[in-house]
mmCIF file of C-alpha atoms in Angstrom:
data_model
loop_
_atom_site.group_PDB
_atom_site.id
_atom_site.type_symbol
_atom_site.label_atom_id
_atom_site.label_comp_id
_atom_site.label_asym_id
_atom_site.label_seq_id
_atom_site.Cartn_x
_atom_site.Cartn_y
_atom_site.Cartn_z
ATOM 1 C CA MET A 1 -31.555 18.986 34.010
ATOM 2 C CA ALA A 2 -28.996 21.642 33.338
ATOM 3 C CA THR A 3 -25.436 20.907 34.370
ATOM 4 C CA THR A 4 -23.702 23.282 36.510
ATOM 5 C CA ARG A 5 -19.993 24.455 35.338
ATOM 6 C CA PRO A 6 -17.456 24.960 38.160
ATOM 7 C CA ALA A 7 -16.725 28.313 39.301
ATOM 8 C CA ARG A 8 -13.282 27.959 38.188
ATOM 9 C CA PRO A 9 -12.301 26.613 35.187
ATOM 10 C CA ARG A 10 -10.880 22.927 35.101
ATOM 11 C CA LEU A 11 -6.919 22.490 34.839
ATOM 12 C CA ASP A 12 -6.985 19.909 32.013
ATOM 13 C CA ILE A 13 -3.397 19.543 30.736
ATOM 14 C CA GLN A 14 -4.146 17.110 27.967
ATOM 15 C CA SER A 15 -6.614 19.847 26.357
ATOM 16 C CA TYR A 16 -4.049 22.448 26.854
ATOM 17 C CA VAL A 17 -1.368 20.443 24.764
ATOM 18 C CA GLN A 18 -4.258 19.414 22.225
ATOM 19 C CA LEU A 19 -5.037 23.003 21.677
ATOM 20 C CA THR A 20 -1.363 23.858 21.176
ATOM 21 C CA GLU A 21 -1.017 21.248 18.468
ATOM 22 C CA LEU A 22 -4.265 22.310 16.949
ATOM 23 C CA ALA A 23 -3.473 26.091 16.789
ATOM 24 C CA ASP A 24 -0.063 25.399 15.570
ATOM 25 C CA TYR A 25 0.945 26.856 12.168
ATOM 26 C CA ILE A 26 4.680 25.951 12.425
ATOM 27 C CA VAL A 27 4.635 22.451 11.155
ATOM 28 C CA PRO A 28 2.329 23.289 8.342
ATOM 29 C CA PHE A 29 4.415 26.007 6.941
ATOM 30 C CA THR A 30 7.446 24.076 7.516
ATOM 31 C CA LEU A 31 6.144 21.105 5.657
ATOM 32 C CA ARG A 32 4.978 23.093 2.639
ATOM 33 C CA ALA A 33 8.846 24.521 2.478
ATOM 34 C CA VAL A 34 10.242 21.461 2.518
ATOM 35 C CA CYS A 35 7.829 20.034 -0.081
ATOM 36 C CA ASP A 36 8.680 22.883 -2.324
ATOM 37 C CA LEU A 37 12.305 22.155 -2.223
ATOM 38 C CA GLY A 38 11.849 18.572 -3.153
ATOM 39 C CA ILE A 39 13.449 17.006 -0.006
ATOM 40 C CA ALA A 40 11.605 13.656 -0.198
ATOM 41 C CA ASP A 41 12.810 13.108 -3.594
ATOM 42 C CA LEU A 42 16.581 13.156 -2.688
ATOM 43 C CA LEU A 43 16.122 10.595 -0.008
ATOM 44 C CA THR A 44 14.710 7.921 -2.107
ATOM 45 C CA ASP A 45 17.656 5.958 -2.067
ATOM 46 C CA GLY A 46 18.309 6.175 1.575
ATOM 47 C CA PRO A 47 19.762 8.613 4.364
ATOM 48 C CA ARG A 48 21.682 11.600 3.433
ATOM 49 C CA THR A 49 23.377 14.268 5.399
ATOM 50 C CA VAL A 50 21.930 17.666 5.774
ATOM 51 C CA ASP A 51 25.004 19.166 4.321
ATOM 52 C CA ASP A 52 24.251 16.846 0.925
ATOM 53 C CA LEU A 53 20.692 17.929 0.789
ATOM 54 C CA ALA A 54 21.296 21.409 1.396
ATOM 55 C CA GLU A 55 23.673 21.350 -1.563
ATOM 56 C CA GLN A 56 21.289 19.670 -3.899
ATOM 57 C CA VAL A 57 18.617 22.124 -3.518
ATOM 58 C CA GLY A 58 20.680 25.360 -3.006
ATOM 59 C CA ALA A 59 19.472 25.570 0.813
ATOM 60 C CA HIS A 60 21.300 26.873 3.959
ATOM 61 C CA ALA A 61 22.481 23.727 5.774
ATOM 62 C CA PRO A 62 22.048 24.599 9.389
ATOM 63 C CA SER A 63 18.658 26.335 8.381
ATOM 64 C CA LEU A 64 17.484 23.023 6.721
ATOM 65 C CA HIS A 65 18.911 20.834 9.591
ATOM 66 C CA ARG A 66 16.640 23.059 12.004
ATOM 67 C CA ALA A 67 13.576 22.568 9.703
ATOM 68 C CA LEU A 68 14.046 18.582 9.377
ATOM 69 C CA ARG A 69 14.755 18.143 13.098
ATOM 70 C CA ALA A 70 11.499 19.733 13.832
ATOM 71 C CA LEU A 71 9.624 17.734 11.430
ATOM 72 C CA ALA A 72 11.087 14.707 12.349
ATOM 73 C CA SER A 73 9.681 15.180 15.929
ATOM 74 C CA LYS A 74 6.212 14.902 14.477
ATOM 75 C CA GLY A 75 7.216 11.776 12.519
ATOM 76 C CA ILE A 76 7.820 13.468 9.028
ATOM 77 C CA PHE A 77 11.216 12.347 8.248
ATOM 78 C CA THR A 78 13.435 10.613 10.605
ATOM 79 C CA GLU A 79 16.902 11.726 11.832
ATOM 80 C CA THR A 80 18.701 8.461 11.747
ATOM 81 C CA HIS A 81 22.237 10.041 12.959
ATOM 82 C CA PRO A 82 22.918 13.653 13.893
ATOM 83 C CA GLY A 83 22.686 15.545 10.856
ATOM 84 C CA THR A 84 21.358 12.794 8.796
ATOM 85 C CA PHE A 85 17.723 12.134 7.417
ATOM 86 C CA ASP A 86 15.956 9.426 5.992
ATOM 87 C CA LEU A 87 12.168 9.206 4.829
ATOM 88 C CA SER A 88 9.526 7.908 7.574
ATOM 89 C CA PRO A 89 6.064 6.412 6.585
ATOM 90 C CA LEU A 90 4.691 9.854 6.603
ATOM 91 C CA ALA A 91 7.342 11.378 4.515
ATOM 92 C CA GLU A 92 6.789 8.574 1.612
ATOM 93 C CA PRO A 93 3.920 10.235 0.004
ATOM 94 C CA LEU A 94 5.836 13.210 -0.587
ATOM 95 C CA ARG A 95 7.758 11.891 -3.061
ATOM 96 C CA SER A 96 7.297 12.916 -6.509
ATOM 97 C CA ASP A 97 7.264 9.083 -7.676
ATOM 98 C CA HIS A 98 4.942 7.837 -5.269
ATOM 99 C CA PRO A 99 1.719 6.664 -6.961
ATOM 100 C CA LEU A 100 -0.710 8.824 -4.592
ATOM 101 C CA SER A 101 2.056 11.581 -4.209
ATOM 102 C CA LEU A 102 1.443 14.895 -2.113
ATOM 103 C CA ARG A 103 4.386 16.794 -2.935
ATOM 104 C CA ASP A 104 2.641 19.133 -4.858
ATOM 105 C CA ALA A 105 -0.140 19.079 -2.855
ATOM 106 C CA TYR A 106 0.990 21.545 -0.053
ATOM 107 C CA PRO A 107 2.468 24.603 -1.971
ATOM 108 C CA LEU A 108 3.643 27.443 0.078
ATOM 109 C CA LEU A 109 1.431 29.755 -1.766
ATOM 110 C CA THR A 110 1.978 33.633 -0.748
ATOM 111 C CA PRO A 111 -1.520 34.910 -1.916
ATOM 112 C CA ASP A 112 -3.376 31.962 0.028
ATOM 113 C CA ILE A 113 -1.189 32.873 3.173
ATOM 114 C CA ASP A 114 -1.774 36.504 2.954
ATOM 115 C CA ALA A 115 -5.426 35.768 2.532
ATOM 116 C CA TRP A 116 -5.528 33.554 5.696
ATOM 117 C CA ALA A 117 -3.987 36.410 7.792
ATOM 118 C CA ARG A 118 -6.999 38.310 7.479
ATOM 119 C CA PHE A 119 -9.519 35.294 8.153
ATOM 120 C CA ASP A 120 -11.042 37.269 10.925
ATOM 121 C CA HIS A 121 -12.462 39.585 7.857
ATOM 122 C CA CYS A 122 -14.579 36.471 6.716
ATOM 123 C CA ILE A 123 -16.131 35.860 10.545
ATOM 124 C CA ARG A 124 -16.934 39.486 10.669
ATOM 125 C CA THR A 125 -18.362 40.329 7.459
ATOM 126 C CA GLY A 126 -19.134 36.969 5.438
ATOM 127 C CA GLU A 127 -17.355 38.083 2.726
ATOM 128 C CA ALA A 128 -14.023 36.376 1.280
ATOM 129 C CA ALA A 129 -10.193 37.463 3.020
ATOM 130 C CA PHE A 130 -8.770 36.806 -0.384
ATOM 131 C CA ASP A 131 -10.796 39.737 -2.315
ATOM 132 C CA LEU A 132 -9.745 42.089 0.895
ATOM 133 C CA VAL A 133 -6.211 41.274 0.795
ATOM 134 C CA HIS A 134 -5.587 41.351 -3.121
ATOM 135 C CA GLY A 135 -8.281 43.814 -4.352
ATOM 136 C CA GLN A 136 -9.692 41.263 -6.892
ATOM 137 C CA GLY A 137 -11.162 37.479 -6.432
ATOM 138 C CA TYR A 138 -9.249 34.185 -6.392
ATOM 139 C CA TRP A 139 -9.849 33.342 -10.105
ATOM 140 C CA ASP A 140 -9.118 36.513 -11.644
ATOM 141 C CA TYR A 141 -6.071 36.652 -9.389
ATOM 142 C CA MET A 142 -4.927 33.754 -10.749
ATOM 143 C CA ALA A 143 -5.479 34.439 -14.496
ATOM 144 C CA ASP A 144 -3.164 37.713 -13.833
ATOM 145 C CA ASN A 145 -0.561 35.575 -12.364
ATOM 146 C CA PRO A 146 0.044 32.248 -14.487
ATOM 147 C CA GLU A 147 2.879 31.188 -12.477
ATOM 148 C CA GLN A 148 0.695 30.761 -9.191
ATOM 149 C CA SER A 149 -2.061 29.307 -11.221
ATOM 150 C CA ARG A 150 0.296 26.694 -12.658
ATOM 151 C CA ARG A 151 1.124 25.813 -8.786
ATOM 152 C CA VAL A 152 -2.489 25.570 -8.115
ATOM 153 C CA ASP A 153 -3.153 23.110 -10.884
ATOM 154 C CA ARG A 154 -0.455 20.847 -9.593
ATOM 155 C CA SER A 155 -1.870 21.116 -6.407
ATOM 156 C CA MET A 156 -5.327 19.767 -7.617
ATOM 157 C CA ALA A 157 -3.681 17.152 -9.788
ATOM 158 C CA SER A 158 -2.141 15.867 -6.787
ATOM 159 C CA ILE A 159 -5.431 15.511 -4.909
ATOM 160 C CA ASN A 160 -7.047 14.128 -8.284
ATOM 161 C CA ARG A 161 -5.086 11.039 -8.139
ATOM 162 C CA LEU A 162 -6.286 10.032 -4.601
ATOM 163 C CA GLN A 163 -9.819 10.999 -5.640
ATOM 164 C CA LEU A 164 -9.656 9.064 -8.765
ATOM 165 C CA ARG A 165 -9.036 5.703 -6.879
ATOM 166 C CA THR A 166 -11.905 6.589 -4.759
ATOM 167 C CA VAL A 167 -14.525 7.625 -7.594
ATOM 168 C CA LEU A 168 -13.509 5.462 -10.384
ATOM 169 C CA PRO A 169 -15.049 1.999 -8.633
ATOM 170 C CA ALA A 170 -17.892 3.459 -7.146
ATOM 171 C CA TYR A 171 -19.642 5.015 -9.981
ATOM 172 C CA ASP A 172 -20.931 3.592 -13.243
ATOM 173 C CA TRP A 173 -18.704 5.960 -15.627
ATOM 174 C CA GLY A 174 -18.929 3.191 -18.658
ATOM 175 C CA SER A 175 -22.587 4.039 -18.834
ATOM 176 C CA PHE A 176 -21.491 7.176 -20.619
ATOM 177 C CA ASP A 177 -20.363 7.608 -24.471
ATOM 178 C CA THR A 178 -19.368 11.132 -23.857
ATOM 179 C CA VAL A 179 -18.995 13.350 -20.445
ATOM 180 C CA ILE A 180 -17.853 17.063 -20.402
ATOM 181 C CA ASP A 181 -15.961 18.024 -17.255
ATOM 182 C CA VAL A 182 -17.190 21.317 -16.562
ATOM 183 C CA GLY A 183 -14.535 23.636 -14.969
ATOM 184 C CA GLY A 184 -12.214 20.698 -15.216
ATOM 185 C CA GLY A 185 -9.138 22.596 -15.064
ATOM 186 C CA ASN A 186 -5.992 21.302 -17.113
ATOM 187 C CA GLY A 187 -8.376 17.878 -17.733
ATOM 188 C CA ALA A 188 -5.952 15.811 -15.343
ATOM 189 C CA PHE A 189 -9.036 14.107 -13.768
ATOM 190 C CA LEU A 190 -10.872 13.673 -16.827
ATOM 191 C CA ALA A 191 -7.939 12.034 -18.148
ATOM 192 C CA GLY A 192 -7.761 9.385 -15.423
ATOM 193 C CA ILE A 193 -11.447 8.394 -16.272
ATOM 194 C CA LEU A 194 -10.677 8.266 -19.937
ATOM 195 C CA ALA A 195 -7.847 6.041 -19.168
ATOM 196 C CA LYS A 196 -9.632 3.534 -17.146
ATOM 197 C CA PHE A 197 -12.921 3.545 -19.602
ATOM 198 C CA ARG A 198 -11.619 2.982 -22.887
ATOM 199 C CA SER A 199 -15.121 3.486 -24.839
ATOM 200 C CA LEU A 200 -15.540 7.018 -23.238
ATOM 201 C CA HIS A 201 -15.004 10.412 -24.993
ATOM 202 C CA GLY A 202 -14.495 13.344 -22.902
ATOM 203 C CA THR A 203 -14.124 17.276 -23.063
ATOM 204 C CA VAL A 204 -13.127 19.495 -20.570
ATOM 205 C CA TYR A 205 -14.397 22.789 -20.461
ATOM 206 C CA ASP A 206 -12.903 26.006 -18.522
ATOM 207 C CA LEU A 207 -11.516 29.191 -19.047
ATOM 208 C CA PRO A 208 -9.062 29.470 -21.891
ATOM 209 C CA HIS A 209 -5.955 29.968 -19.923
ATOM 210 C CA VAL A 210 -6.710 26.947 -17.749
ATOM 211 C CA VAL A 211 -7.653 24.491 -20.315
ATOM 212 C CA ALA A 212 -4.374 25.623 -22.267
ATOM 213 C CA ALA A 213 -2.407 22.845 -20.808
ATOM 214 C CA ALA A 214 -4.842 19.912 -21.460
ATOM 215 C CA THR A 215 -3.476 18.919 -25.037
ATOM 216 C CA ASP A 216 -0.215 17.967 -22.883
ATOM 217 C CA VAL A 217 -2.206 16.087 -20.028
ATOM 218 C CA PHE A 218 -4.229 14.107 -22.288
ATOM 219 C CA ALA A 219 -1.241 13.260 -24.439
ATOM 220 C CA ALA A 220 0.909 12.321 -21.274
ATOM 221 C CA ALA A 221 -2.104 9.938 -20.177
ATOM 222 C CA GLY A 222 -2.432 8.477 -23.918
ATOM 223 C CA VAL A 223 -6.149 9.604 -24.532
ATOM 224 C CA SER A 224 -5.784 12.444 -27.008
ATOM 225 C CA ASP A 225 -7.622 10.610 -29.691
ATOM 226 C CA ARG A 226 -10.599 10.705 -27.293
ATOM 227 C CA ALA A 227 -10.264 13.993 -25.620
ATOM 228 C CA THR A 228 -10.760 17.379 -26.385
ATOM 229 C CA SER A 229 -10.621 20.914 -24.365
ATOM 230 C CA ILE A 230 -13.020 23.919 -25.130
ATOM 231 C CA GLY A 231 -12.083 27.424 -23.312
ATOM 232 C CA GLY A 232 -15.291 29.444 -22.214
ATOM 233 C CA SER A 233 -17.124 30.575 -19.027
ATOM 234 C CA PHE A 234 -19.456 28.131 -17.552
ATOM 235 C CA PHE A 235 -21.739 30.633 -16.578
ATOM 236 C CA ASP A 236 -22.345 32.032 -19.822
ATOM 237 C CA HIS A 237 -22.683 28.785 -21.832
ATOM 238 C CA VAL A 238 -21.957 25.005 -21.386
ATOM 239 C CA PRO A 239 -21.252 22.450 -24.402
ATOM 240 C CA PRO A 240 -24.784 20.914 -25.144
ATOM 241 C CA GLY A 241 -25.603 17.257 -25.863
ATOM 242 C CA ALA A 242 -23.538 15.161 -23.803
ATOM 243 C CA ASP A 243 -24.512 11.885 -21.845
ATOM 244 C CA GLY A 244 -22.774 13.035 -18.641
ATOM 245 C CA TYR A 245 -21.849 16.386 -17.004
ATOM 246 C CA LEU A 246 -19.488 16.488 -14.388
ATOM 247 C CA LEU A 247 -18.904 19.333 -11.741
ATOM 248 C CA LYS A 248 -16.002 18.147 -9.616
ATOM 249 C CA ARG A 249 -15.283 20.513 -6.516
ATOM 250 C CA ILE A 250 -17.001 23.647 -8.253
ATOM 251 C CA LEU A 251 -20.445 24.195 -6.984
ATOM 252 C CA TYR A 252 -18.974 24.707 -3.458
ATOM 253 C CA GLY A 253 -16.783 27.672 -4.784
ATOM 254 C CA TRP A 254 -19.629 30.000 -5.305
ATOM 255 C CA ASP A 255 -22.271 31.483 -3.388
ATOM 256 C CA ASP A 256 -25.916 30.402 -4.041
ATOM 257 C CA GLU A 257 -26.609 32.959 -6.603
ATOM 258 C CA GLN A 258 -23.599 31.848 -8.805
ATOM 259 C CA ALA A 259 -23.912 28.298 -8.260
ATOM 260 C CA LEU A 260 -27.533 28.385 -9.347
ATOM 261 C CA ARG A 261 -26.508 30.319 -12.098
ATOM 262 C CA LEU A 262 -23.959 27.723 -13.401
ATOM 263 C CA LEU A 263 -26.440 24.653 -12.679
ATOM 264 C CA ARG A 264 -29.072 26.411 -15.125
ATOM 265 C CA ALA A 265 -26.422 26.749 -17.725
ATOM 266 C CA VAL A 266 -25.576 22.878 -17.328
ATOM 267 C CA ARG A 267 -29.193 22.216 -17.196
ATOM 268 C CA ALA A 268 -29.755 24.280 -20.664
ATOM 269 C CA ALA A 269 -26.887 21.873 -22.274
ATOM 270 C CA MET A 270 -28.391 18.708 -21.160
ATOM 271 C CA ARG A 271 -30.482 16.072 -23.183
ATOM 272 C CA PRO A 272 -33.637 14.750 -21.186
ATOM 273 C CA ASP A 273 -31.918 11.870 -20.720
ATOM 274 C CA SER A 274 -28.477 13.339 -19.558
ATOM 275 C CA LYS A 275 -26.774 13.118 -16.003
ATOM 276 C CA LEU A 276 -25.171 15.532 -13.924
ATOM 277 C CA VAL A 277 -22.555 14.077 -11.428
ATOM 278 C CA VAL A 278 -21.336 16.499 -8.926
ATOM 279 C CA LEU A 279 -18.096 15.504 -6.615
ATOM 280 C CA GLU A 280 -17.682 17.453 -3.536
ATOM 281 C CA PRO A 281 -18.442 17.459 0.119
ATOM 282 C CA VAL A 282 -22.010 16.997 1.785
ATOM 283 C CA ILE A 283 -22.050 18.052 5.240
ATOM 284 C CA GLY A 284 -23.926 17.010 7.919
ATOM 285 C CA SER A 285 -24.973 18.464 11.371
ATOM 286 C CA GLY A 286 -23.507 17.400 14.671
ATOM 287 C CA ASN A 287 -19.841 17.119 16.214
ATOM 288 C CA GLU A 288 -18.412 14.379 14.054
ATOM 289 C CA PHE A 289 -15.403 15.111 12.288
ATOM 290 C CA ASP A 290 -15.864 15.845 8.304
ATOM 291 C CA VAL A 291 -13.327 17.021 5.837
ATOM 292 C CA GLY A 292 -16.027 18.851 4.468
ATOM 293 C CA LYS A 293 -16.256 21.185 7.269
ATOM 294 C CA LEU A 294 -12.667 22.315 6.901
ATOM 295 C CA TYR A 295 -12.992 22.746 3.087
ATOM 296 C CA ASP A 296 -15.964 24.811 3.910
ATOM 297 C CA LEU A 297 -13.582 27.395 5.925
ATOM 298 C CA LEU A 298 -11.002 27.169 2.882
ATOM 299 C CA LEU A 299 -13.466 28.093 0.391
ATOM 300 C CA PHE A 300 -14.854 31.019 2.577
ATOM 301 C CA ALA A 301 -11.211 32.516 3.018
ATOM 302 C CA MET A 302 -10.390 32.127 -0.830
ATOM 303 C CA VAL A 303 -13.408 32.723 -2.901
ATOM 304 C CA GLY A 304 -16.552 33.162 -0.397
ATOM 305 C CA GLY A 305 -18.288 29.577 -1.400
ATOM 306 C CA GLY A 306 -18.462 26.873 0.892
ATOM 307 C CA THR A 307 -19.865 23.129 1.513
ATOM 308 C CA ARG A 308 -23.447 22.580 1.514
ATOM 309 C CA SER A 309 -25.786 20.244 3.251
ATOM 310 C CA GLU A 310 -27.877 17.303 1.165
ATOM 311 C CA GLU A 311 -31.041 19.561 1.576
ATOM 312 C CA HIS A 312 -29.242 22.605 0.545
ATOM 313 C CA ILE A 313 -28.057 20.777 -2.505
ATOM 314 C CA GLU A 314 -31.469 19.509 -3.303
ATOM 315 C CA GLU A 315 -32.856 23.089 -3.128
ATOM 316 C CA LEU A 316 -30.294 24.351 -5.572
ATOM 317 C CA PHE A 317 -30.907 21.380 -8.022
ATOM 318 C CA SER A 318 -34.793 22.044 -7.857
ATOM 319 C CA ALA A 319 -34.478 26.014 -8.662
ATOM 320 C CA ALA A 320 -32.463 24.933 -11.460
ATOM 321 C CA ASP A 321 -35.193 22.465 -12.929
ATOM 322 C CA LEU A 322 -33.054 19.390 -11.616
ATOM 323 C CA ARG A 323 -33.732 16.457 -9.185
ATOM 324 C CA LEU A 324 -31.458 14.708 -7.063
ATOM 325 C CA THR A 325 -31.335 11.233 -7.655
ATOM 326 C CA GLY A 326 -28.721 9.602 -5.451
ATOM 327 C CA ILE A 327 -25.598 10.154 -3.195
ATOM 328 C CA THR A 328 -22.996 7.644 -3.275
ATOM 329 C CA ARG A 329 -20.341 7.996 -0.299
ATOM 330 C CA THR A 330 -16.786 7.320 -1.029
ATOM 331 C CA MET A 331 -13.401 7.404 1.177
ATOM 332 C CA MET A 332 -13.029 10.952 -0.101
ATOM 333 C CA PHE A 333 -15.959 13.207 -1.405
ATOM 334 C CA PRO A 334 -19.359 11.844 -2.166
ATOM 335 C CA ILE A 335 -21.041 11.360 -5.729
ATOM 336 C CA VAL A 336 -23.947 13.497 -6.121
ATOM 337 C CA GLU A 337 -26.134 12.344 -9.336
ATOM 338 C CA ALA A 338 -28.905 14.645 -10.645
ATOM 339 C CA GLN A 339 -31.220 14.446 -13.737
ATOM 340 C CA PRO A 340 -33.517 17.000 -15.543
ATOM 341 C CA VAL A 341 -36.860 16.970 -14.099
#
């Protein structure tokens, strides 16, 4: 039986408050600005005054006070005395020395913000806002703006630390002798896998300007003797013959046509016994919260891609002569495995 709505909307103050918080961009922008300043690092040894913090980072003390005061009202930092701030549990991960540091995960990236300001374009047209605002695609823009690209890499590295914690124990990476991280950026994620599995050899494959930093990343992780980097476009060619091929948060960045082109390039490189491992959200239906539904909008705005359902992924695999062999859920993104047909 159909439910009849009341003639006048209900006055639900709690819903009003919740919507106000959900629509707020003040806190996210302020948090990102404070992360860029590195304020949490300066509070590692205990509370400090705003004047002291401002002098350290080259900020205007009264303005910094206003920012920290607002964040403290949300539980991010705490004002222990008037004008004196300390870390709170929510602020601890913003320290650079935190094992799962998120300081670089939240950069205040002007190109991204400008694109979000035109998200209505995405909804109206189905096209990426970034392309409209900047006149070129996201990755082309990053290639032309190396400093912004480095900031994106640092953000990805922060997320990688958490993702490594979730996927390393959830999959038998040790079953491979060789693995190629296709579209693996500066190699930080691959370095984390190699550091855990000492018999494994790996290659990161991405655009030349992206993999340029991999040598230093591998050296810092102590895996240089088992890691290499190759520059190239994964739409045109993928290095052949590895036991495992990894696509970490790559497919969802492309529409179906481009994703299929990428999968076919990987399939052409695979041996009959090779495996493909895909790490990215797999979304379901219904009203339950799923971080993949939020990532879907992020990708939509920036690159025009989006997250997919299990059925959608299986269809793409089939069109590339691959078969889905398993999905392992983790605390972050699922591990999707496929093999050649």
